[in-house]
Amino acid sequence: MSEPASSIPSHNGKTVVITGINGYLASVIGLAILKKGYKLIGTCRSDKRAQPLLEDAYAEYYRADRVKIVEVVDMTKEGAFDEVVKGKKTPPTLKRTILPNTLQALMKAPLVVGPAIAGTTGILHSALKCSSSQLSAVVITSSLAAIVSPGRDVHTYTEDDWNNYAEEEVEKAAGEECSPLVLYAASKTAAEKAVWAFREKEKPPFAISSLNPTIVYGPPIIKHPNPTDLNETLRPMYQILTGTTPDGVIPPKMGSAGYIDVRDVATAHIWALEHPSVSDGHRYIASAGLAPPQAIADVLREIYPNRRDIIPLGTPGEGYVKETFEWLEGGVKLSARRLEEAMGNYKWILLDRCIKDTAKYMERYLEGAS
């Protein structure tokens, strides 16, 4: 009896490097990359952290020798990524993800901002020094936190905006403890500025672009055994679904309350690396619309009518546009027009589908969910 045909696509002759491969966003991007026929080299601080991926979502690709995991214990060390990017026989496309630390750990600037800059510029220097001439693109996963700053009640944010407020607040703190959210934003802003300074100074032969996603939702591909393992953006949604929010009420919105599906962020990354002549030198806001926690609660109550006594009620319909989730007039907005148009008038996954698919993933933690 003949062996069943493999479901994985033919290798396209190219390799992509993704750092922090065991993270929520990076792991989803990695799977999307593999489905497009690339080979994948993923880095993480310990190869054990990538084991759940190799045993499940990446298993078939791993068996086909399409996935390699490389330990980079200290990404801030000079030359940490040299061996990762050198000596490729296939044309590599390099992708760098900068993933958020646990917010509770972000307290002092020297422990956060400096490493963020060193880790980001380190891989750029390794790419410049050690990669082959076939390296075509580096895509940086930055954040909307590097763009949006507080204090603006009416403003449409674009890629021309920078969150200088966070850096200024960190400087004022002079090494003392600072708000975790401010430090997070400062680290993202400083790291991305360092990227563009590198590009201006070194004029590398490969393209550099950055993606600045807003709050990311959507189903993970790592099957976490415990809901406490969910990342910082998914945990509040799980608390709404289970009625375990602080004081049992709808939580306050995070930042601008924009949203984007993790699968769309993966698609945008792949577009950027596959279109280096277009994406080179550009920042791209990735945002599908407005989704305050009230909108998430309302969608969850529609999906799970048997949990309506559990999911906080709040004020249904308040603070967003139902069905379209467009930005409200007369307030803060995020413009993702540059990316949408560059990707051929791309249509984002709407919030109701995003939340439904994410909640389906979370059902593994529930009893009696329908």
PDB file of N, CA and C in Angstrom, residues 89-162:
ATOM      1  N   LYS A  89      22.549  27.826   2.474  1.00  0.00           N
ATOM      2  CA  LYS A  89      22.640  27.396   1.083  1.00  0.00           C
ATOM      3  C   LYS A  89      21.389  27.826   0.305  1.00  0.00           C
ATOM      4  N   THR A  90      20.302  28.071   1.021  1.00  0.00           N
ATOM      5  CA  THR A  90      19.080  28.523   0.373  1.00  0.00           C
ATOM      6  C   THR A  90      18.893  30.005   0.658  1.00  0.00           C
ATOM      7  N   PRO A  91      18.233  30.732  -0.234  1.00  0.00           N
ATOM      8  CA  PRO A  91      18.089  32.171  -0.040  1.00  0.00           C
ATOM      9  C   PRO A  91      17.279  32.487   1.219  1.00  0.00           C
ATOM     10  N   PRO A  92      17.891  33.115   2.203  1.00  0.00           N
ATOM     11  CA  PRO A  92      17.157  33.363   3.444  1.00  0.00           C
ATOM     12  C   PRO A  92      16.418  34.690   3.433  1.00  0.00           C
ATOM     13  N   THR A  93      15.283  34.720   4.067  1.00  0.00           N
ATOM     14  CA  THR A  93      14.585  35.965   4.345  1.00  0.00           C
ATOM     15  C   THR A  93      14.492  36.064   5.853  1.00  0.00           C
ATOM     16  N   LEU A  94      15.042  37.093   6.406  1.00  0.00           N
ATOM     17  CA  LEU A  94      15.165  37.194   7.857  1.00  0.00           C
ATOM     18  C   LEU A  94      14.022  37.988   8.443  1.00  0.00           C
ATOM     19  N   LYS A  95      13.452  37.503   9.486  1.00  0.00           N
ATOM     20  CA  LYS A  95      12.327  38.153  10.139  1.00  0.00           C
ATOM     21  C   LYS A  95      12.604  38.233  11.630  1.00  0.00           C
ATOM     22  N   ARG A  96      12.466  39.409  12.199  1.00  0.00           N
ATOM     23  CA  ARG A  96      12.748  39.618  13.618  1.00  0.00           C
ATOM     24  C   ARG A  96      11.478  39.999  14.341  1.00  0.00           C
ATOM     25  N   THR A  97      11.091  39.245  15.360  1.00  0.00           N
ATOM     26  CA  THR A  97       9.946  39.649  16.169  1.00  0.00           C
ATOM     27  C   THR A  97      10.433  40.155  17.516  1.00  0.00           C
ATOM     28  N   ILE A  98       9.870  41.274  17.935  1.00  0.00           N
ATOM     29  CA  ILE A  98      10.164  41.828  19.249  1.00  0.00           C
ATOM     30  C   ILE A  98       8.918  41.609  20.083  1.00  0.00           C
ATOM     31  N   LEU A  99       8.991  40.681  21.001  1.00  0.00           N
ATOM     32  CA  LEU A  99       7.787  40.279  21.713  1.00  0.00           C
ATOM     33  C   LEU A  99       7.738  40.884  23.110  1.00  0.00           C
ATOM     34  N   PRO A 100       6.519  41.169  23.615  1.00  0.00           N
ATOM     35  CA  PRO A 100       6.413  41.816  24.919  1.00  0.00           C
ATOM     36  C   PRO A 100       6.861  40.919  26.059  1.00  0.00           C
ATOM     37  N   ASN A 101       7.534  41.511  27.022  1.00  0.00           N
ATOM     38  CA  ASN A 101       7.824  40.809  28.260  1.00  0.00           C
ATOM     39  C   ASN A 101       6.566  40.794  29.127  1.00  0.00           C
ATOM     40  N   THR A 102       6.582  40.005  30.167  1.00  0.00           N
ATOM     41  CA  THR A 102       5.479  40.044  31.120  1.00  0.00           C
ATOM     42  C   THR A 102       5.444  41.425  31.752  1.00  0.00           C
ATOM     43  N   LEU A 103       4.296  42.058  31.746  1.00  0.00           N
ATOM     44  CA  LEU A 103       4.218  43.445  32.183  1.00  0.00           C
ATOM     45  C   LEU A 103       4.678  43.620  33.627  1.00  0.00           C
ATOM     46  N   GLN A 104       4.412  42.616  34.472  1.00  0.00           N
ATOM     47  CA  GLN A 104       4.802  42.750  35.871  1.00  0.00           C
ATOM     48  C   GLN A 104       6.320  42.845  36.034  1.00  0.00           C
ATOM     49  N   ALA A 105       7.053  42.357  35.031  1.00  0.00           N
ATOM     50  CA  ALA A 105       8.510  42.385  35.122  1.00  0.00           C
ATOM     51  C   ALA A 105       9.101  43.697  34.624  1.00  0.00           C
ATOM     52  N   LEU A 106       8.258  44.524  34.025  1.00  0.00           N
ATOM     53  CA  LEU A 106       8.758  45.779  33.468  1.00  0.00           C
ATOM     54  C   LEU A 106       8.670  46.875  34.512  1.00  0.00           C
ATOM     55  N   MET A 107       9.734  47.091  35.227  1.00  0.00           N
ATOM     56  CA  MET A 107       9.704  48.088  36.290  1.00  0.00           C
ATOM     57  C   MET A 107      10.824  49.114  36.175  1.00  0.00           C
ATOM     58  N   LYS A 108      11.999  48.700  35.773  1.00  0.00           N
ATOM     59  CA  LYS A 108      13.127  49.631  35.710  1.00  0.00           C
ATOM     60  C   LYS A 108      13.701  49.682  34.295  1.00  0.00           C
ATOM     61  N   ALA A 109      13.933  50.892  33.832  1.00  0.00           N
ATOM     62  CA  ALA A 109      14.347  51.107  32.452  1.00  0.00           C
ATOM     63  C   ALA A 109      15.606  50.344  32.051  1.00  0.00           C
ATOM     64  N   PRO A 110      16.679  50.325  32.877  1.00  0.00           N
ATOM     65  CA  PRO A 110      17.889  49.620  32.456  1.00  0.00           C
ATOM     66  C   PRO A 110      17.660  48.139  32.176  1.00  0.00           C
ATOM     67  N   LEU A 111      16.622  47.564  32.791  1.00  0.00           N
ATOM     68  CA  LEU A 111      16.336  46.146  32.598  1.00  0.00           C
ATOM     69  C   LEU A 111      15.467  45.899  31.377  1.00  0.00           C
ATOM     70  N   VAL A 112      14.950  46.950  30.774  1.00  0.00           N
ATOM     71  CA  VAL A 112      13.971  46.797  29.700  1.00  0.00           C
ATOM     72  C   VAL A 112      14.404  47.491  28.413  1.00  0.00           C
ATOM     73  N   VAL A 113      14.618  48.790  28.475  1.00  0.00           N
ATOM     74  CA  VAL A 113      14.864  49.567  27.266  1.00  0.00           C
ATOM     75  C   VAL A 113      16.190  49.180  26.619  1.00  0.00           C
ATOM     76  N   GLY A 114      17.258  49.100  27.418  1.00  0.00           N
ATOM     77  CA  GLY A 114      18.568  48.730  26.869  1.00  0.00           C
ATOM     78  C   GLY A 114      18.567  47.381  26.177  1.00  0.00           C
ATOM     79  N   PRO A 115      18.082  46.330  26.832  1.00  0.00           N
ATOM     80  CA  PRO A 115      18.015  45.021  26.171  1.00  0.00           C
ATOM     81  C   PRO A 115      17.154  45.013  24.915  1.00  0.00           C
ATOM     82  N   ALA A 116      16.073  45.794  24.907  1.00  0.00           N
ATOM     83  CA  ALA A 116      15.220  45.852  23.712  1.00  0.00           C
ATOM     84  C   ALA A 116      15.997  46.400  22.526  1.00  0.00           C
ATOM     85  N   ILE A 117      16.785  47.449  22.774  1.00  0.00           N
ATOM     86  CA  ILE A 117      17.590  48.040  21.706  1.00  0.00           C
ATOM     87  C   ILE A 117      18.683  47.066  21.267  1.00  0.00           C
ATOM     88  N   ALA A 118      19.383  46.487  22.248  1.00  0.00           N
ATOM     89  CA  ALA A 118      20.508  45.591  21.936  1.00  0.00           C
ATOM     90  C   ALA A 118      20.051  44.359  21.170  1.00  0.00           C
ATOM     91  N   GLY A 119      18.915  43.778  21.583  1.00  0.00           N
ATOM     92  CA  GLY A 119      18.426  42.585  20.901  1.00  0.00           C
ATOM     93  C   GLY A 119      18.014  42.856  19.473  1.00  0.00           C
ATOM     94  N   THR A 120      17.413  44.015  19.263  1.00  0.00           N
ATOM     95  CA  THR A 120      16.939  44.356  17.924  1.00  0.00           C
ATOM     96  C   THR A 120      18.079  44.712  16.990  1.00  0.00           C
ATOM     97  N   THR A 121      18.954  45.591  17.436  1.00  0.00           N
ATOM     98  CA  THR A 121      20.071  45.990  16.567  1.00  0.00           C
ATOM     99  C   THR A 121      21.086  44.859  16.423  1.00  0.00           C
ATOM    100  N   GLY A 122      21.141  43.979  17.412  1.00  0.00           N
ATOM    101  CA  GLY A 122      22.082  42.862  17.342  1.00  0.00           C
ATOM    102  C   GLY A 122      21.830  41.973  16.145  1.00  0.00           C
ATOM    103  N   ILE A 123      20.567  41.647  15.906  1.00  0.00           N
ATOM    104  CA  ILE A 123      20.276  40.767  14.771  1.00  0.00           C
ATOM    105  C   ILE A 123      20.481  41.499  13.449  1.00  0.00           C
ATOM    106  N   LEU A 124      20.282  42.818  13.452  1.00  0.00           N
ATOM    107  CA  LEU A 124      20.545  43.586  12.229  1.00  0.00           C
ATOM    108  C   LEU A 124      22.030  43.579  11.890  1.00  0.00           C
ATOM    109  N   HIS A 125      22.865  43.747  12.911  1.00  0.00           N
ATOM    110  CA  HIS A 125      24.310  43.717  12.675  1.00  0.00           C
ATOM    111  C   HIS A 125      24.763  42.327  12.244  1.00  0.00           C
ATOM    112  N   SER A 126      24.165  41.285  12.827  1.00  0.00           N
ATOM    113  CA  SER A 126      24.498  39.926  12.409  1.00  0.00           C
ATOM    114  C   SER A 126      24.096  39.700  10.957  1.00  0.00           C
ATOM    115  N   ALA A 127      22.924  40.216  10.595  1.00  0.00           N
ATOM    116  CA  ALA A 127      22.464  40.073   9.214  1.00  0.00           C
ATOM    117  C   ALA A 127      23.412  40.774   8.249  1.00  0.00           C
ATOM    118  N   LEU A 128      23.874  41.946   8.633  1.00  0.00           N
ATOM    119  CA  LEU A 128      24.772  42.719   7.771  1.00  0.00           C
ATOM    120  C   LEU A 128      26.132  42.052   7.640  1.00  0.00           C
ATOM    121  N   LYS A 129      26.579  41.448   8.750  1.00  0.00           N
ATOM    122  CA  LYS A 129      27.934  40.903   8.799  1.00  0.00           C
ATOM    123  C   LYS A 129      28.032  39.474   8.284  1.00  0.00           C
ATOM    124  N   CYS A 130      27.030  38.665   8.574  1.00  0.00           N
ATOM    125  CA  CYS A 130      27.206  37.223   8.399  1.00  0.00           C
ATOM    126  C   CYS A 130      26.288  36.560   7.374  1.00  0.00           C
ATOM    127  N   SER A 131      25.248  37.246   6.946  1.00  0.00           N
ATOM    128  CA  SER A 131      24.327  36.591   6.023  1.00  0.00           C
ATOM    129  C   SER A 131      24.875  36.617   4.608  1.00  0.00           C
ATOM    130  N   SER A 132      24.309  35.773   3.756  1.00  0.00           N
ATOM    131  CA  SER A 132      24.712  35.756   2.354  1.00  0.00           C
ATOM    132  C   SER A 132      24.081  36.934   1.622  1.00  0.00           C
ATOM    133  N   SER A 133      24.536  37.151   0.406  1.00  0.00           N
ATOM    134  CA  SER A 133      24.009  38.258  -0.397  1.00  0.00           C
ATOM    135  C   SER A 133      22.562  38.013  -0.824  1.00  0.00           C
ATOM    136  N   GLN A 134      22.068  36.802  -0.560  1.00  0.00           N
ATOM    137  CA  GLN A 134      20.702  36.481  -0.960  1.00  0.00           C
ATOM    138  C   GLN A 134      19.665  36.903   0.077  1.00  0.00           C
ATOM    139  N   LEU A 135      20.094  37.413   1.209  1.00  0.00           N
ATOM    140  CA  LEU A 135      19.156  37.911   2.209  1.00  0.00           C
ATOM    141  C   LEU A 135      18.363  39.068   1.602  1.00  0.00           C
ATOM    142  N   SER A 136      17.040  38.970   1.655  1.00  0.00           N
ATOM    143  CA  SER A 136      16.224  39.967   0.964  1.00  0.00           C
ATOM    144  C   SER A 136      15.519  40.944   1.886  1.00  0.00           C
ATOM    145  N   ALA A 137      15.147  40.523   3.085  1.00  0.00           N
ATOM    146  CA  ALA A 137      14.328  41.423   3.904  1.00  0.00           C
ATOM    147  C   ALA A 137      14.419  41.099   5.378  1.00  0.00           C
ATOM    148  N   VAL A 138      14.317  42.142   6.178  1.00  0.00           N
ATOM    149  CA  VAL A 138      14.151  42.026   7.626  1.00  0.00           C
ATOM    150  C   VAL A 138      12.857  42.752   7.974  1.00  0.00           C
ATOM    151  N   VAL A 139      11.943  42.045   8.618  1.00  0.00           N
ATOM    152  CA  VAL A 139      10.676  42.639   9.044  1.00  0.00           C
ATOM    153  C   VAL A 139      10.670  42.699  10.559  1.00  0.00           C
ATOM    154  N   ILE A 140      10.547  43.888  11.094  1.00  0.00           N
ATOM    155  CA  ILE A 140      10.560  44.092  12.539  1.00  0.00           C
ATOM    156  C   ILE A 140       9.130  44.110  13.068  1.00  0.00           C
ATOM    157  N   THR A 141       8.868  43.315  14.090  1.00  0.00           N
ATOM    158  CA  THR A 141       7.578  43.396  14.767  1.00  0.00           C
ATOM    159  C   THR A 141       7.706  44.423  15.880  1.00  0.00           C
ATOM    160  N   SER A 142       7.257  45.620  15.599  1.00  0.00           N
ATOM    161  CA  SER A 142       7.234  46.664  16.613  1.00  0.00           C
ATOM    162  C   SER A 142       5.864  46.637  17.289  1.00  0.00           C
ATOM    163  N   SER A 143       5.297  47.773  17.573  1.00  0.00           N
ATOM    164  CA  SER A 143       4.028  47.820  18.289  1.00  0.00           C
ATOM    165  C   SER A 143       3.373  49.173  18.084  1.00  0.00           C
ATOM    166  N   LEU A 144       2.069  49.205  18.232  1.00  0.00           N
ATOM    167  CA  LEU A 144       1.376  50.485  18.214  1.00  0.00           C
ATOM    168  C   LEU A 144       1.829  51.346  19.391  1.00  0.00           C
ATOM    169  N   ALA A 145       2.374  50.708  20.426  1.00  0.00           N
ATOM    170  CA  ALA A 145       2.876  51.450  21.580  1.00  0.00           C
ATOM    171  C   ALA A 145       4.013  52.388  21.206  1.00  0.00           C
ATOM    172  N   ALA A 146       4.652  52.152  20.065  1.00  0.00           N
ATOM    173  CA  ALA A 146       5.701  53.054  19.589  1.00  0.00           C
ATOM    174  C   ALA A 146       5.133  54.226  18.801  1.00  0.00           C
ATOM    175  N   ILE A 147       3.824  54.242  18.625  1.00  0.00           N
ATOM    176  CA  ILE A 147       3.165  55.283  17.833  1.00  0.00           C
ATOM    177  C   ILE A 147       2.226  56.145  18.667  1.00  0.00           C
ATOM    178  N   VAL A 148       1.375  55.508  19.458  1.00  0.00           N
ATOM    179  CA  VAL A 148       0.321  56.224  20.193  1.00  0.00           C
ATOM    180  C   VAL A 148       0.832  56.703  21.546  1.00  0.00           C
ATOM    181  N   SER A 149       0.558  57.955  21.863  1.00  0.00           N
ATOM    182  CA  SER A 149       0.916  58.518  23.164  1.00  0.00           C
ATOM    183  C   SER A 149      -0.338  59.101  23.813  1.00  0.00           C
ATOM    184  N   PRO A 150      -0.370  59.171  25.142  1.00  0.00           N
ATOM    185  CA  PRO A 150      -1.563  59.687  25.822  1.00  0.00           C
ATOM    186  C   PRO A 150      -1.719  61.198  25.674  1.00  0.00           C
ATOM    187  N   GLY A 151      -2.913  61.677  26.007  1.00  0.00           N
ATOM    188  CA  GLY A 151      -3.131  63.118  26.034  1.00  0.00           C
ATOM    189  C   GLY A 151      -3.801  63.690  24.806  1.00  0.00           C
ATOM    190  N   ARG A 152      -4.075  62.853  23.808  1.00  0.00           N
ATOM    191  CA  ARG A 152      -4.757  63.321  22.603  1.00  0.00           C
ATOM    192  C   ARG A 152      -6.158  62.734  22.576  1.00  0.00           C
ATOM    193  N   ASP A 153      -7.169  63.592  22.703  1.00  0.00           N
ATOM    194  CA  ASP A 153      -8.544  63.122  22.713  1.00  0.00           C
ATOM    195  C   ASP A 153      -9.120  62.987  21.308  1.00  0.00           C
ATOM    196  N   VAL A 154      -8.622  63.799  20.391  1.00  0.00           N
ATOM    197  CA  VAL A 154      -9.091  63.757  19.006  1.00  0.00           C
ATOM    198  C   VAL A 154      -7.865  63.756  18.092  1.00  0.00           C
ATOM    199  N   HIS A 155      -7.589  62.606  17.500  1.00  0.00           N
ATOM    200  CA  HIS A 155      -6.418  62.515  16.616  1.00  0.00           C
ATOM    201  C   HIS A 155      -6.483  61.212  15.838  1.00  0.00           C
ATOM    202  N   THR A 156      -6.118  61.267  14.576  1.00  0.00           N
ATOM    203  CA  THR A 156      -5.970  60.064  13.759  1.00  0.00           C
ATOM    204  C   THR A 156      -4.495  59.742  13.658  1.00  0.00           C
ATOM    205  N   TYR A 157      -4.100  58.653  14.293  1.00  0.00           N
ATOM    206  CA  TYR A 157      -2.691  58.260  14.305  1.00  0.00           C
ATOM    207  C   TYR A 157      -2.303  57.598  12.986  1.00  0.00           C
ATOM    208  N   THR A 158      -1.128  57.973  12.490  1.00  0.00           N
ATOM    209  CA  THR A 158      -0.562  57.361  11.297  1.00  0.00           C
ATOM    210  C   THR A 158       0.876  56.944  11.606  1.00  0.00           C
ATOM    211  N   GLU A 159       1.532  56.423  10.609  1.00  0.00           N
ATOM    212  CA  GLU A 159       2.919  55.976  10.777  1.00  0.00           C
ATOM    213  C   GLU A 159       3.883  57.129  10.994  1.00  0.00           C
ATOM    214  N   ASP A 160       3.429  58.355  10.794  1.00  0.00           N
ATOM    215  CA  ASP A 160       4.284  59.517  11.041  1.00  0.00           C
ATOM    216  C   ASP A 160       4.385  59.866  12.527  1.00  0.00           C
ATOM    217  N   ASP A 161       3.525  59.268  13.344  1.00  0.00           N
ATOM    218  CA  ASP A 161       3.510  59.566  14.781  1.00  0.00           C
ATOM    219  C   ASP A 161       4.478  58.665  15.541  1.00  0.00           C
ATOM    220  N   TRP A 162       5.035  59.238  16.618  1.00  0.00           N
ATOM    221  CA  TRP A 162       5.922  58.487  17.517  1.00  0.00           C
ATOM    222  C   TRP A 162       5.497  58.741  18.965  1.00  0.00           C
TER     223      TRP A 162
END
